[in-house]
DNA sequence: CTGAAAGCGCTAACAA
DNA sequence: TTGTTAGCGCTTTCAG
């Protein structure tokens, strides 16, 4: 029975008392050293550190947290994980948090379909010191509960209608404006727009930007070219499929509210027999990692996702330190990243492009 | 000053005592009800629940955890977040965990470059009840520490050399074997292989499968066609670039150890002026979400990532309930997903079509 | 500058 | 079936 020895004496991990004993000090002092209290003799401090080192001591989070100390754990509420969007933001968060020595608890927002308030309750009663929310849809429910508890939180890529929250976002309006204008300048006049769920602030802003640019370029905006979308690939696919078959003449370009739906648009265009960008130009928004994976590489409005995550985490940390600090709002700049999915529009009606004009693919290698 | 009232009396959230008081019972009883203890009178139970409801009470995790109860938080150690691989697995984990009402703490393995042991210490001393590790590279360091503490954990997509760990993985060997054989049957005889970091078990297995299939098809395996890789896009890119320019005649197909490096291979091939699949066929491994995003859609070996995550989470939960349970090992089946990145090779001058072309010859699988 | 002691909110024997 | 009583490991007054 090899279990005998390992079972007989459960190797209890070192506690603060062990450190106290080993260093000949009180646990209070050890605690002080560990939490960076300044009035301790240098000698004492080093004796403690030595013992800590030697015992491989790491404080128990639950205990520390119960006793009113900081848990150094912050929560992150995400809508999903499968597209690079959340992943990239999270990478930034993680960066900021690890410099601050904090950990991350992941909450997926689909968890409690109905009882959001209960959910927030659970979060705020947990070990978490603060909460980061990535583009939450139901802000009204969450935010009220959070604020009522005076629980620190920061919104990422989503605004608070009441203006009472810490927020990190990007220039959605200008980004969309710039992208649309780029398309106009290329010569496009029939530019479809795939919207995001308009309750999400960024989606509404992007639509505004699109309209503004159109107006500015003297192109009347057409209801038939503004499609409903939901920031999902499927939505982008369907919207595009729809305009391509039902609007005549069809648009020569589509600006999707985010990259994911732009991917759907690409699928639909291709399925419709259009080649990109020759028959139709496509622009996205976000610049998720996949943009340079698709073919042709997607021209898009870059949101500095990683930086946004980092900024949000830092803001949250500050709010945790100092609860009285008024809510800040950081807006980071977007910019257009021109890749391969756009060209000037084809010639007028009557002309048809040969279906075999794809990029250099069909050429045989010479070696 | 609207802050006056909210500041004056910090709304202390309800504790178990409040519930006890409100229901006229002891906190022990409340605790029993809440933890699902069966021997409580129904009437008592409902009185408690009522009070809980009414006060919006949610137990404090730190307290519960300190007192020896379950924290219902499990840790997840991941290598990165930006490619769908981890995200998809995590989705499965999340699914299993939310049915069990558990939360997830995210640890990124790059955190403590050197002091891994310290890191494990920190994890096991936290609120976490168990740990899930996605394809960790430094198993030796982690696992010893984990086992020494008798801390429940499960490995995902990585084996434990000592065979003492709970493991969930897929049939890496057969998957690679199948993919390679598919390429052979298509008529390819010069099939390059982009390896993963060979210290990762799956990578080694995939290499084995590749070699076995080649042998089985009577194709001598050539060192020049086996390239170093690291499961990263850049690695795949460089490896492919290298074979394409330095090996003569160049391979007509490349089998990349994972999708991410296959994407790199696609970039390199294209850059080299090759069109896919006409000039070169490419196969990946994993079937991450991006595979149907790239163009052409990538033929790949599907690993049931989400299921793997789910299975691992379930296994971990079981191990937490019953520590004495011997380590299990679950191996899920992979299968080839044929998409658009492969065709039979083009004949070179004076070259003969391989005997296996078209409907595949008389090749028999070994197992 | 350091120690003693009182909890933080909960669970787990042990009684009743 | 329920209440009482100790702690869990740490932080934090309050005294030295």
XYZ file of C-alpha atoms (C1' of nucleotides) in Angstrom:
766
model
C 0.000 0.000 0.000
C 1.889 2.957 -1.184
C -0.752 5.256 0.175
C 0.271 4.593 3.766
C 2.927 7.191 4.241
C 1.326 9.917 2.208
C -1.950 9.535 4.025
C -0.574 9.226 7.499
C 0.774 12.728 7.782
C -0.963 15.245 5.629
C 1.689 17.713 4.763
C -0.069 20.833 5.911
C 1.057 23.777 3.934
C 2.808 26.499 5.822
C 0.635 29.090 7.531
C 1.516 32.477 8.798
C 2.081 30.963 12.197
C 4.728 28.684 10.859
C 6.504 31.671 9.458
C 6.114 33.492 12.745
C 7.552 30.589 14.644
C 10.404 30.078 12.213
C 11.393 33.706 12.399
C 10.795 34.100 16.111
C 8.268 36.863 15.567
C 4.549 37.242 15.914
C 2.154 36.534 13.137
C 1.079 40.143 13.252
C 4.547 41.209 12.300
C 4.731 38.675 9.552
C 1.466 39.986 8.247
C 2.816 43.504 8.314
C 5.892 42.600 6.389
C 3.900 40.723 3.830
C 1.473 43.497 3.246
C 4.244 46.000 2.828
C 3.709 47.990 5.990
C 6.533 50.462 6.209
C 7.321 50.696 9.887
C 9.192 47.476 10.445
C 12.865 47.230 11.152
C 14.860 46.125 8.182
C 16.308 43.301 10.171
C 12.880 42.057 11.073
C 11.726 42.284 7.541
C 14.570 40.205 6.255
C 14.134 37.588 8.972
C 10.544 37.216 7.869
C 11.374 37.055 4.226
C 13.945 34.438 4.890
C 11.500 32.236 6.704
C 8.926 32.775 4.002
C 11.391 31.791 1.357
C 12.567 28.830 3.248
C 9.095 27.482 3.967
C 7.782 28.276 0.548
C 4.998 30.148 2.247
C 2.188 31.679 0.251
C -0.689 33.345 2.055
C -4.083 31.739 1.949
C -6.314 33.833 -0.175
C -9.558 32.939 1.534
C -8.192 33.762 4.938
C -6.691 36.993 3.847
C -9.808 37.970 2.085
C -12.046 37.044 5.002
C -9.969 39.045 7.371
C -10.552 42.079 5.271
C -7.362 42.045 3.321
C -7.210 42.223 -0.410
C -7.893 39.081 -2.342
C -6.145 40.373 -5.413
C -8.692 38.645 -7.561
C -10.741 40.456 -10.034
C -13.669 39.213 -12.049
C -14.110 39.323 -15.785
C -17.509 38.991 -17.347
C -17.327 37.945 -20.985
C -19.945 37.170 -23.588
C -18.013 34.294 -25.148
C -14.549 33.005 -25.814
C -14.393 31.638 -29.291
C -13.517 34.627 -31.375
C -10.273 36.442 -30.871
C -12.025 39.586 -29.750
C -12.430 38.657 -26.134
C -9.166 36.771 -26.129
C -7.192 39.767 -27.261
C -8.746 42.081 -24.723
C -8.152 39.511 -22.055
C -4.531 39.332 -22.968
C -4.239 43.033 -22.189
C -6.103 42.626 -18.948
C -3.896 39.802 -17.948
C -0.841 41.862 -18.623
C -1.931 44.687 -16.368
C -3.173 42.322 -13.721
C -0.062 40.279 -13.517
C 2.069 43.326 -12.946
C -0.275 44.067 -10.095
C -0.105 40.471 -8.980
C -3.779 39.874 -9.355
C -5.709 36.905 -10.635
C -8.703 36.699 -12.848
C -12.015 34.927 -12.360
C -13.839 34.292 -15.553
C -17.595 34.628 -15.722
C -19.493 33.881 -18.881
C -22.538 36.020 -19.145
C -24.797 33.362 -20.581
C -24.713 31.569 -17.291
C -27.792 32.859 -15.585
C -30.094 33.755 -18.434
C -32.678 35.370 -16.265
C -31.398 36.082 -12.808
C -28.752 38.584 -13.604
C -29.132 40.303 -10.322
C -28.589 37.115 -8.447
C -25.561 36.624 -10.589
C -24.121 39.976 -9.749
C -24.830 39.204 -6.136
C -22.806 36.068 -6.375
C -19.982 37.904 -7.978
C -19.832 40.700 -5.490
C -20.054 38.284 -2.593
C -17.261 36.198 -3.906
C -13.588 36.767 -3.519
C -13.563 39.271 -6.245
C -12.478 42.837 -5.529
C -13.758 44.336 -8.703
C -15.331 43.494 -11.999
C -14.433 44.077 -15.614
C -17.250 43.716 -18.111
C -16.534 43.203 -21.771
C -19.268 44.627 -23.962
C -22.120 43.569 -21.714
C -25.557 43.711 -23.247
C -27.717 44.146 -20.205
C -25.996 47.018 -18.594
C -29.098 48.350 -16.956
C -29.541 45.300 -14.805
C -25.922 44.820 -13.931
C -24.853 48.327 -13.327
C -27.576 49.268 -10.920
C -26.791 46.308 -8.711
C -23.100 46.937 -8.905
C -23.386 50.572 -7.999
C -25.808 49.961 -5.223
C -23.182 47.773 -3.620
C -20.506 50.325 -4.288
C -18.658 47.574 -6.058
C -15.793 48.714 -8.294
C -16.162 47.893 -11.954
C -15.153 49.091 -15.390
C -16.897 48.678 -18.710
C -14.912 47.714 -21.758
C -16.193 48.633 -25.182
C -19.594 49.558 -23.894
C -20.970 52.786 -22.573
C -23.155 53.422 -19.571
C -26.201 55.444 -20.513
C -26.193 57.075 -17.112
C -22.595 58.114 -17.513
C -21.769 56.897 -14.037
C -19.362 54.140 -14.841
C -15.698 53.779 -15.535
C -15.452 53.101 -19.242
C -12.758 52.187 -21.712
C -13.715 52.337 -25.329
C -12.476 53.328 -28.738
C -13.472 55.991 -31.193
C -16.289 54.049 -32.749
C -17.856 56.952 -34.492
C -14.669 58.207 -36.097
C -13.547 54.738 -36.978
C -16.721 54.024 -38.872
C -16.606 57.438 -40.391
C -13.089 56.921 -41.630
C -13.805 53.494 -43.042
C -16.855 54.671 -44.883
C -15.076 57.640 -46.271
C -12.298 55.421 -47.455
C -14.826 53.423 -49.396
C -16.365 56.576 -50.829
C -13.036 57.873 -51.917
C -12.360 54.628 -53.641
C -15.375 55.503 -55.688
C -18.052 53.382 -54.101
C -21.475 54.885 -53.914
C -23.547 51.880 -52.961
C -22.106 50.869 -49.638
C -24.053 48.468 -47.517
C -23.752 48.606 -43.758
C -24.181 45.637 -41.475
C -25.164 46.894 -38.077
C -24.444 45.359 -34.703
C -27.058 44.947 -32.024
C -27.959 48.582 -31.635
C -28.446 48.375 -27.905
C -24.718 48.017 -27.733
C -23.382 51.519 -27.703
C -20.495 50.856 -30.060
C -22.877 49.489 -32.671
C -24.984 52.599 -32.609
C -21.938 54.827 -32.837
C -20.611 52.953 -35.805
C -23.866 53.375 -37.595
C -23.726 57.082 -36.883
C -20.244 57.275 -38.300
C -21.298 55.461 -41.424
C -24.190 57.809 -42.016
C -22.122 60.882 -41.344
C -19.478 59.892 -43.845
C -22.062 59.139 -46.466
C -23.684 62.492 -45.930
C -20.358 64.189 -46.086
C -19.588 62.552 -49.386
C -22.913 63.536 -50.751
C -24.218 60.026 -50.992
C -27.814 59.622 -49.870
C -28.068 56.859 -47.312
C -30.525 54.188 -48.263
C -32.543 52.149 -45.806
C -32.210 49.159 -48.027
C -28.487 49.191 -47.578
C -28.557 49.310 -43.797
C -28.888 45.762 -42.585
C -29.615 44.303 -39.215
C -26.793 42.349 -37.701
C -25.704 41.114 -34.329
C -21.922 41.098 -34.471
C -22.077 37.400 -35.353
C -20.775 35.692 -38.428
C -24.108 34.166 -39.264
C -25.772 37.533 -39.070
C -23.259 39.058 -41.433
C -23.725 36.195 -43.787
C -27.455 36.502 -43.921
C -27.508 40.237 -44.215
C -25.106 40.147 -47.115
C -26.870 37.324 -48.819
C -30.010 39.341 -48.526
C -28.738 42.581 -50.062
C -26.928 40.795 -52.787
C -30.013 39.032 -53.992
C -32.676 41.571 -53.224
C -31.238 44.951 -53.911
C -30.727 46.079 -57.441
C -28.250 47.251 -58.318
C -26.350 45.475 -55.557
C -23.873 47.329 -53.397
C -20.269 47.396 -54.549
C -19.001 47.472 -51.010
C -20.073 46.395 -47.577
C -18.927 47.816 -44.332
C -19.565 45.398 -41.516
C -19.827 46.658 -37.962
C -17.270 44.155 -36.796
C -14.820 41.711 -38.267
C -16.765 38.652 -37.314
C -19.761 39.725 -39.316
C -17.433 40.835 -42.100
C -16.296 37.232 -42.303
C -19.879 36.219 -42.758
C -20.216 38.836 -45.458
C -17.208 37.380 -47.236
C -18.776 33.953 -47.188
C -22.010 35.248 -48.597
C -20.321 37.281 -51.294
C -18.285 34.336 -52.398
C -21.296 32.098 -52.353
C -23.055 34.618 -54.515
C -20.292 34.199 -57.050
C -18.611 37.470 -56.246
C -14.929 37.623 -55.882
C -13.418 39.848 -53.250
C -12.379 42.576 -53.769
C -12.930 42.588 -57.504
C -16.671 42.350 -57.423
C -17.233 43.660 -53.979
C -15.153 45.404 -51.375
C -15.459 44.555 -47.711
C -14.379 46.384 -44.597
C -14.608 45.219 -41.024
C -14.128 46.704 -37.589
C -11.994 45.582 -34.607
C -8.987 43.988 -36.240
C -9.203 40.665 -34.473
C -6.333 38.253 -35.116
C -8.264 36.411 -37.798
C -8.297 39.402 -40.139
C -4.971 38.471 -41.625
C -5.954 34.849 -41.759
C -8.850 35.228 -44.106
C -8.296 35.549 -47.785
C -8.087 38.196 -48.955
C -6.838 39.810 -45.805
C -9.477 42.052 -44.395
C -9.239 45.799 -44.456
C -10.605 46.928 -41.141
C -10.767 49.573 -38.480
C -8.324 48.665 -35.807
C -9.448 48.908 -32.252
C -6.516 48.624 -29.860
C -8.113 45.711 -28.063
C -5.174 44.687 -26.008
C -4.516 48.215 -24.849
C -8.142 48.620 -24.035
C -7.988 45.605 -21.783
C -4.897 46.888 -20.132
C -6.275 50.354 -19.597
C -9.461 48.956 -18.144
C -7.629 46.728 -15.722
C -5.496 49.627 -14.595
C -8.494 51.843 -14.164
C -10.224 49.195 -12.115
C -7.209 48.739 -9.905
C -7.183 52.456 -9.247
C -10.835 52.460 -8.419
C -10.288 49.650 -5.984
C -7.565 51.576 -4.222
C -9.555 54.727 -4.102
C -13.302 54.256 -4.200
C -14.014 57.921 -4.084
C -12.381 58.613 -7.400
C -14.998 59.762 -9.876
C -15.689 57.509 -12.862
C -13.267 58.026 -15.695
C -13.770 57.439 -19.338
C -10.894 56.550 -21.589
C -11.327 56.619 -25.326
C -8.576 55.152 -27.425
C -8.023 55.962 -31.046
C -8.964 53.613 -33.840
C -7.409 53.685 -37.240
C -8.001 52.148 -40.590
C -5.796 49.216 -41.500
C -5.785 48.810 -45.237
C -5.273 45.264 -46.354
C -6.531 43.420 -49.378
C -10.297 43.378 -49.310
C -11.054 46.620 -51.096
C -10.588 48.115 -54.546
C -12.318 50.803 -56.534
C -15.692 49.609 -57.768
C -16.129 47.815 -61.052
C -17.387 49.524 -64.147
C -21.021 50.395 -64.676
C -23.746 47.956 -65.398
C -23.495 45.936 -68.541
C -19.935 44.962 -67.860
C -19.300 41.603 -66.411
C -16.188 40.380 -64.982
C -14.710 37.088 -66.018
C -15.209 34.529 -63.270
C -11.607 33.444 -63.591
C -9.946 36.636 -62.623
C -8.955 35.468 -59.151
C -5.550 36.411 -57.924
C -2.450 34.818 -59.359
C -3.508 31.425 -58.125
C -4.045 29.594 -61.362
C -0.602 30.111 -62.682
C 1.590 27.068 -62.780
C 4.859 27.303 -60.944
C 7.824 27.337 -63.231
C 10.071 25.022 -61.329
C -24.718 66.183 -1.812
C -26.298 63.010 -2.773
C -23.438 61.010 -1.365
C -24.458 61.655 2.211
C -26.918 58.889 2.747
C -25.043 56.246 0.853
C -21.860 56.929 2.746
C -23.290 57.225 6.185
C -24.497 53.699 6.544
C -22.567 51.184 4.548
C -25.123 48.675 3.510
C -23.523 45.598 4.954
C -24.485 42.616 2.917
C -26.406 39.912 4.642
C -24.449 37.251 6.474
C -25.517 33.837 7.555
C -26.345 35.269 10.943
C -28.810 37.657 9.454
C -30.522 34.775 7.806
C -30.463 32.847 11.065
C -31.986 35.742 12.912
C -34.596 36.401 10.266
C -35.687 32.809 10.241
C -35.415 32.285 13.974
C -32.932 29.462 13.580
C -29.267 28.947 14.233
C -26.634 29.675 11.685
C -25.653 26.047 11.735
C -29.051 25.110 10.498
C -28.933 27.719 7.827
C -25.602 26.371 6.759
C -27.043 22.884 6.608
C -29.911 23.927 4.452
C -27.664 25.810 2.127
C -25.251 22.987 1.683
C -28.036 20.561 0.948
C -27.831 18.493 4.087
C -30.722 16.106 4.017
C -31.844 15.819 7.605
C -33.652 19.068 8.056
C -37.374 19.396 8.457
C -39.066 20.645 5.366
C -40.618 23.441 7.286
C -37.263 24.575 8.531
C -35.811 24.401 5.096
C -38.479 26.593 3.650
C -38.220 29.116 6.459
C -34.548 29.399 5.712
C -35.038 29.692 2.010
C -37.582 32.358 2.523
C -35.255 34.441 4.607
C -32.464 33.882 2.127
C -34.652 35.015 -0.691
C -35.914 37.966 1.170
C -32.500 39.183 2.224
C -30.888 38.415 -1.099
C -28.331 36.437 0.802
C -25.417 34.836 -0.994
C -22.756 33.059 1.011
C -19.323 34.571 1.267
C -16.932 32.446 -0.675
C -13.854 33.277 1.338
C -15.538 32.420 4.586
C -16.950 29.214 3.289
C -13.694 28.229 1.795
C -11.740 29.087 4.913
C -14.034 27.055 7.054
C -13.285 24.040 4.965
C -16.300 24.142 2.759
C -16.133 23.998 -0.960
C -15.238 27.152 -2.822
C -16.629 25.831 -6.082
C -13.855 27.558 -7.900
C -11.519 25.728 -10.094
C -8.370 26.969 -11.751
C -7.470 26.841 -15.393
C -3.909 27.186 -16.530
C -3.643 28.209 -20.159
C -0.724 28.979 -22.429
C -2.475 31.840 -24.237
C -5.849 33.094 -25.313
C -5.579 34.440 -28.802
C -6.168 31.435 -30.948
C -9.440 29.577 -30.833
C -7.808 26.460 -29.482
C -7.867 27.418 -25.855
C -11.126 29.271 -26.260
C -12.931 26.264 -27.599
C -11.675 23.982 -24.883
C -12.603 26.575 -22.327
C -16.100 26.712 -23.677
C -16.464 23.015 -22.901
C -15.006 23.480 -19.464
C -17.345 26.295 -18.778
C -20.285 24.219 -19.801
C -19.455 21.413 -17.397
C -18.554 23.807 -14.649
C -21.677 25.835 -14.840
C -23.850 22.765 -14.503
C -21.883 22.062 -11.374
C -22.189 25.675 -10.327
C -18.502 26.293 -10.254
C -16.459 29.264 -11.319
C -13.213 29.488 -13.150
C -10.000 31.268 -12.280
C -7.773 31.880 -15.210
C -4.034 31.544 -14.904
C -1.735 32.267 -17.789
C 1.318 30.122 -17.688
C 3.755 32.765 -18.795
C 3.291 34.520 -15.520
C 6.206 33.338 -13.503
C 8.827 32.480 -16.065
C 11.196 30.931 -13.611
C 9.500 30.193 -10.350
C 6.933 27.719 -11.477
C 6.868 26.055 -8.134
C 6.079 29.262 -6.440
C 3.315 29.691 -8.933
C 1.820 26.322 -8.211
C 2.083 27.187 -4.562
C 0.098 30.292 -5.145
C -2.522 28.397 -7.034
C -2.954 25.677 -4.499
C -3.088 28.192 -1.698
C -5.781 30.153 -3.392
C -9.477 29.562 -3.357
C -9.185 27.018 -6.047
C -10.308 23.442 -5.402
C -8.642 21.896 -8.354
C -6.688 22.728 -11.463
C -7.144 22.108 -15.137
C -4.046 22.461 -17.261
C -4.302 22.947 -21.002
C -1.328 21.508 -22.816
C 1.230 22.625 -20.247
C 4.820 22.494 -21.342
C 6.582 22.107 -18.058
C 4.723 19.196 -16.667
C 7.639 17.924 -14.657
C 7.762 21.000 -12.479
C 4.064 21.481 -12.082
C 2.935 17.977 -11.569
C 5.369 17.066 -8.864
C 4.305 20.056 -6.802
C 0.668 19.386 -7.406
C 0.872 15.769 -6.437
C 2.949 16.440 -3.418
C 0.135 18.629 -2.156
C -2.410 16.034 -3.101
C -4.083 18.751 -5.109
C -6.639 17.544 -7.666
C -5.829 18.338 -11.272
C -6.414 17.084 -14.772
C -4.285 17.488 -17.859
C -5.886 18.417 -21.140
C -4.196 17.478 -24.362
C -0.970 16.595 -22.670
C 0.251 13.370 -21.156
C 2.048 12.789 -17.896
C 5.208 10.790 -18.475
C 4.797 9.175 -15.077
C 1.287 8.092 -15.886
C 0.038 9.352 -12.551
C -2.294 12.073 -13.663
C -5.839 12.387 -14.806
C -5.633 13.049 -18.515
C -8.015 13.916 -21.313
C -6.622 13.751 -24.781
C -7.415 12.731 -28.300
C -6.091 10.069 -30.594
C -3.123 12.027 -31.815
C -1.326 9.127 -33.324
C -4.274 7.825 -35.299
C -5.309 11.281 -36.343
C -1.936 12.026 -37.823
C -1.846 8.592 -39.327
C -5.181 9.078 -40.981
C -4.327 12.499 -42.327
C -1.061 11.343 -43.759
C -2.635 8.324 -45.336
C -5.255 10.532 -46.867
C -2.539 12.562 -48.492
C -0.800 9.403 -49.699
C -3.994 8.101 -51.187
C -4.447 11.322 -52.989
C -1.182 10.443 -54.637
C 1.247 12.599 -52.733
C 4.639 11.127 -52.131
C 6.547 14.160 -50.967
C 4.708 15.152 -47.855
C 6.360 17.595 -45.539
C 5.596 17.481 -41.849
C 5.701 20.460 -39.548
C 6.273 19.224 -36.050
C 5.137 20.773 -32.811
C 7.416 21.226 -29.825
C 8.286 17.599 -29.304
C 8.318 17.834 -25.565
C 4.581 18.161 -25.856
C 3.284 14.650 -25.971
C 0.708 15.265 -28.660
C 3.364 16.644 -30.960
C 5.478 13.560 -30.631
C 2.496 11.307 -31.215
C 1.521 13.149 -34.334
C 4.995 12.757 -35.694
C 4.800 9.048 -34.972
C 1.520 8.792 -36.807
C 2.931 10.605 -39.795
C 5.903 8.306 -40.002
C 3.813 5.213 -39.565
C 1.482 6.157 -42.381
C 4.358 6.928 -44.664
C 5.970 3.604 -43.911
C 2.729 1.841 -44.430
C 2.328 3.430 -47.824
C 5.796 2.494 -48.787
C 7.062 6.032 -48.873
C 10.465 6.483 -47.333
C 10.390 9.242 -44.777
C 12.913 11.924 -45.437
C 14.577 14.005 -42.777
C 14.514 16.966 -45.044
C 10.757 16.908 -45.045
C 10.360 16.805 -41.292
C 10.509 20.370 -40.075
C 10.810 21.864 -36.650
C 7.810 23.794 -35.524
C 6.303 25.013 -32.298
C 2.563 25.019 -32.885
C 2.795 28.696 -33.789
C 1.885 30.394 -37.018
C 5.284 31.929 -37.441
C 6.945 28.566 -37.012
C 4.737 27.019 -39.662
C 5.474 29.874 -41.959
C 9.183 29.600 -41.631
C 9.306 25.859 -41.900
C 7.284 25.920 -45.082
C 9.222 28.741 -46.565
C 12.323 26.762 -45.868
C 11.269 23.494 -47.523
C 9.805 25.254 -50.456
C 12.991 27.046 -51.283
C 15.565 24.529 -50.176
C 14.248 21.109 -51.007
C 14.192 19.973 -54.580
C 11.824 18.764 -55.743
C 9.603 20.551 -53.251
C 6.891 18.685 -51.396
C 3.456 18.570 -52.978
C 1.766 18.504 -49.619
C 2.392 19.624 -46.099
C 0.880 18.202 -43.004
C 1.139 20.655 -40.163
C 0.962 19.410 -36.588
C -1.726 21.895 -35.776
C -4.002 24.324 -37.544
C -2.200 27.396 -36.385
C 1.029 26.319 -37.991
C -0.933 25.190 -41.036
C -2.074 28.780 -41.399
C 1.535 29.803 -41.415
C 2.216 27.188 -44.045
C -0.553 28.612 -46.182
C 0.969 32.061 -45.958
C 4.370 30.776 -46.950
C 3.042 28.725 -49.836
C 1.131 31.637 -51.193
C 4.083 33.903 -50.787
C 6.123 31.390 -52.691
C 3.687 31.770 -55.531
C 1.946 28.481 -54.935
C -1.766 28.279 -55.046
C -3.571 26.073 -52.592
C -4.518 23.331 -53.235
C -3.511 23.311 -56.857
C 0.188 23.541 -56.321
C 0.351 22.287 -52.811
C -2.032 20.536 -50.463
C -2.176 21.416 -46.821
C -3.612 19.580 -43.835
C -3.833 20.778 -40.284
C -4.719 19.313 -36.919
C -7.201 20.447 -34.250
C -10.020 21.992 -36.226
C -10.048 25.336 -34.494
C -12.832 27.711 -35.491
C -10.606 29.558 -37.946
C -10.256 26.539 -40.243
C -13.374 27.432 -42.137
C -12.434 31.059 -42.164
C -9.265 30.711 -44.133
C -9.354 30.355 -47.851
C -9.387 27.699 -49.010
C -11.000 26.079 -46.027
C -8.537 23.888 -44.295
C -8.739 20.127 -44.345
C -7.787 19.040 -40.887
C -7.934 16.412 -38.207
C -10.708 17.304 -35.869
C -10.037 17.106 -32.193
C -13.227 17.391 -30.181
C -11.878 20.326 -28.241
C -15.052 21.335 -26.559
C -15.821 17.825 -25.462
C -12.314 17.448 -24.210
C -12.763 20.469 -22.018
C -16.035 19.192 -20.757
C -14.712 15.729 -20.018
C -11.735 17.164 -18.214
C -13.867 19.401 -16.049
C -16.096 16.503 -15.159
C -13.172 14.310 -14.351
C -11.719 16.994 -12.138
C -14.972 17.438 -10.312
C -15.071 13.728 -9.625
C -11.547 13.760 -8.357
C -12.399 16.592 -6.048
C -15.315 14.664 -4.612
C -13.317 11.517 -4.211
C -9.610 12.044 -3.862
C -8.880 8.377 -3.613
C -10.084 7.647 -7.114
C -7.154 6.484 -9.231
C -6.151 8.705 -12.122
C -8.208 8.158 -15.221
C -7.252 8.707 -18.770
C -9.840 9.549 -21.372
C -8.950 9.451 -25.027
C -11.433 10.881 -27.465
C -11.520 10.032 -31.118
C -10.255 12.372 -33.799
C -11.379 12.280 -37.363
C -10.404 13.787 -40.620
C -12.496 16.695 -41.807
C -12.059 17.068 -45.527
C -12.440 20.603 -46.745
C -10.820 22.455 -49.593
C -7.106 22.538 -49.043
C -6.111 19.286 -50.705
C -6.148 17.748 -54.176
C -4.148 15.079 -55.897
C -0.701 16.348 -56.826
C -0.041 17.712 -60.236
C 2.216 15.529 -62.283
C 5.654 16.857 -62.898
C 7.420 16.244 -66.116
C 8.117 12.562 -66.473
C 6.467 11.727 -63.200
C 4.104 8.852 -62.765
C 0.977 8.910 -60.869
C 1.290 7.059 -57.623
C -0.479 3.724 -57.403
C -2.723 4.980 -54.648
C -4.390 7.744 -56.583
C -8.098 8.281 -56.894
C -10.122 5.756 -54.975
C -7.244 4.609 -52.937
C -5.510 1.340 -53.389
C -5.151 -1.642 -51.191
C -3.736 0.069 -48.182
C -4.699 -1.550 -44.954
C -4.727 0.204 -41.637
C -2.637 -1.399 -38.968
C -4.922 -0.952 -36.077
C 8.535 48.993 16.124
C 6.189 44.627 17.753
C 2.893 41.445 20.243
C -1.778 39.985 22.024
C -6.189 39.265 20.979
C -10.443 39.896 18.687
C -12.854 38.839 14.998
C -14.058 38.285 9.407
C -18.408 34.474 7.883
C -18.709 29.994 7.567
C -18.542 24.720 8.525
C -18.096 20.797 11.440
C -17.938 18.138 15.378
C -20.403 17.395 19.515
C -24.312 17.778 22.292
C -29.017 18.099 23.248
C -33.568 17.377 13.819
C -31.317 21.519 15.629
C -28.210 24.465 18.568
C -23.458 25.340 20.649
C -18.950 25.860 20.124
C -14.675 25.874 18.093
C -11.755 27.055 14.900
C -10.044 27.880 9.416
C -5.574 31.717 8.458
C -5.284 36.205 8.197
C -5.639 41.445 9.339
C -6.184 44.860 12.579
C -6.950 47.594 16.631
C -4.930 48.366 20.938
C -1.335 48.103 24.041
C 3.161 47.864 25.111
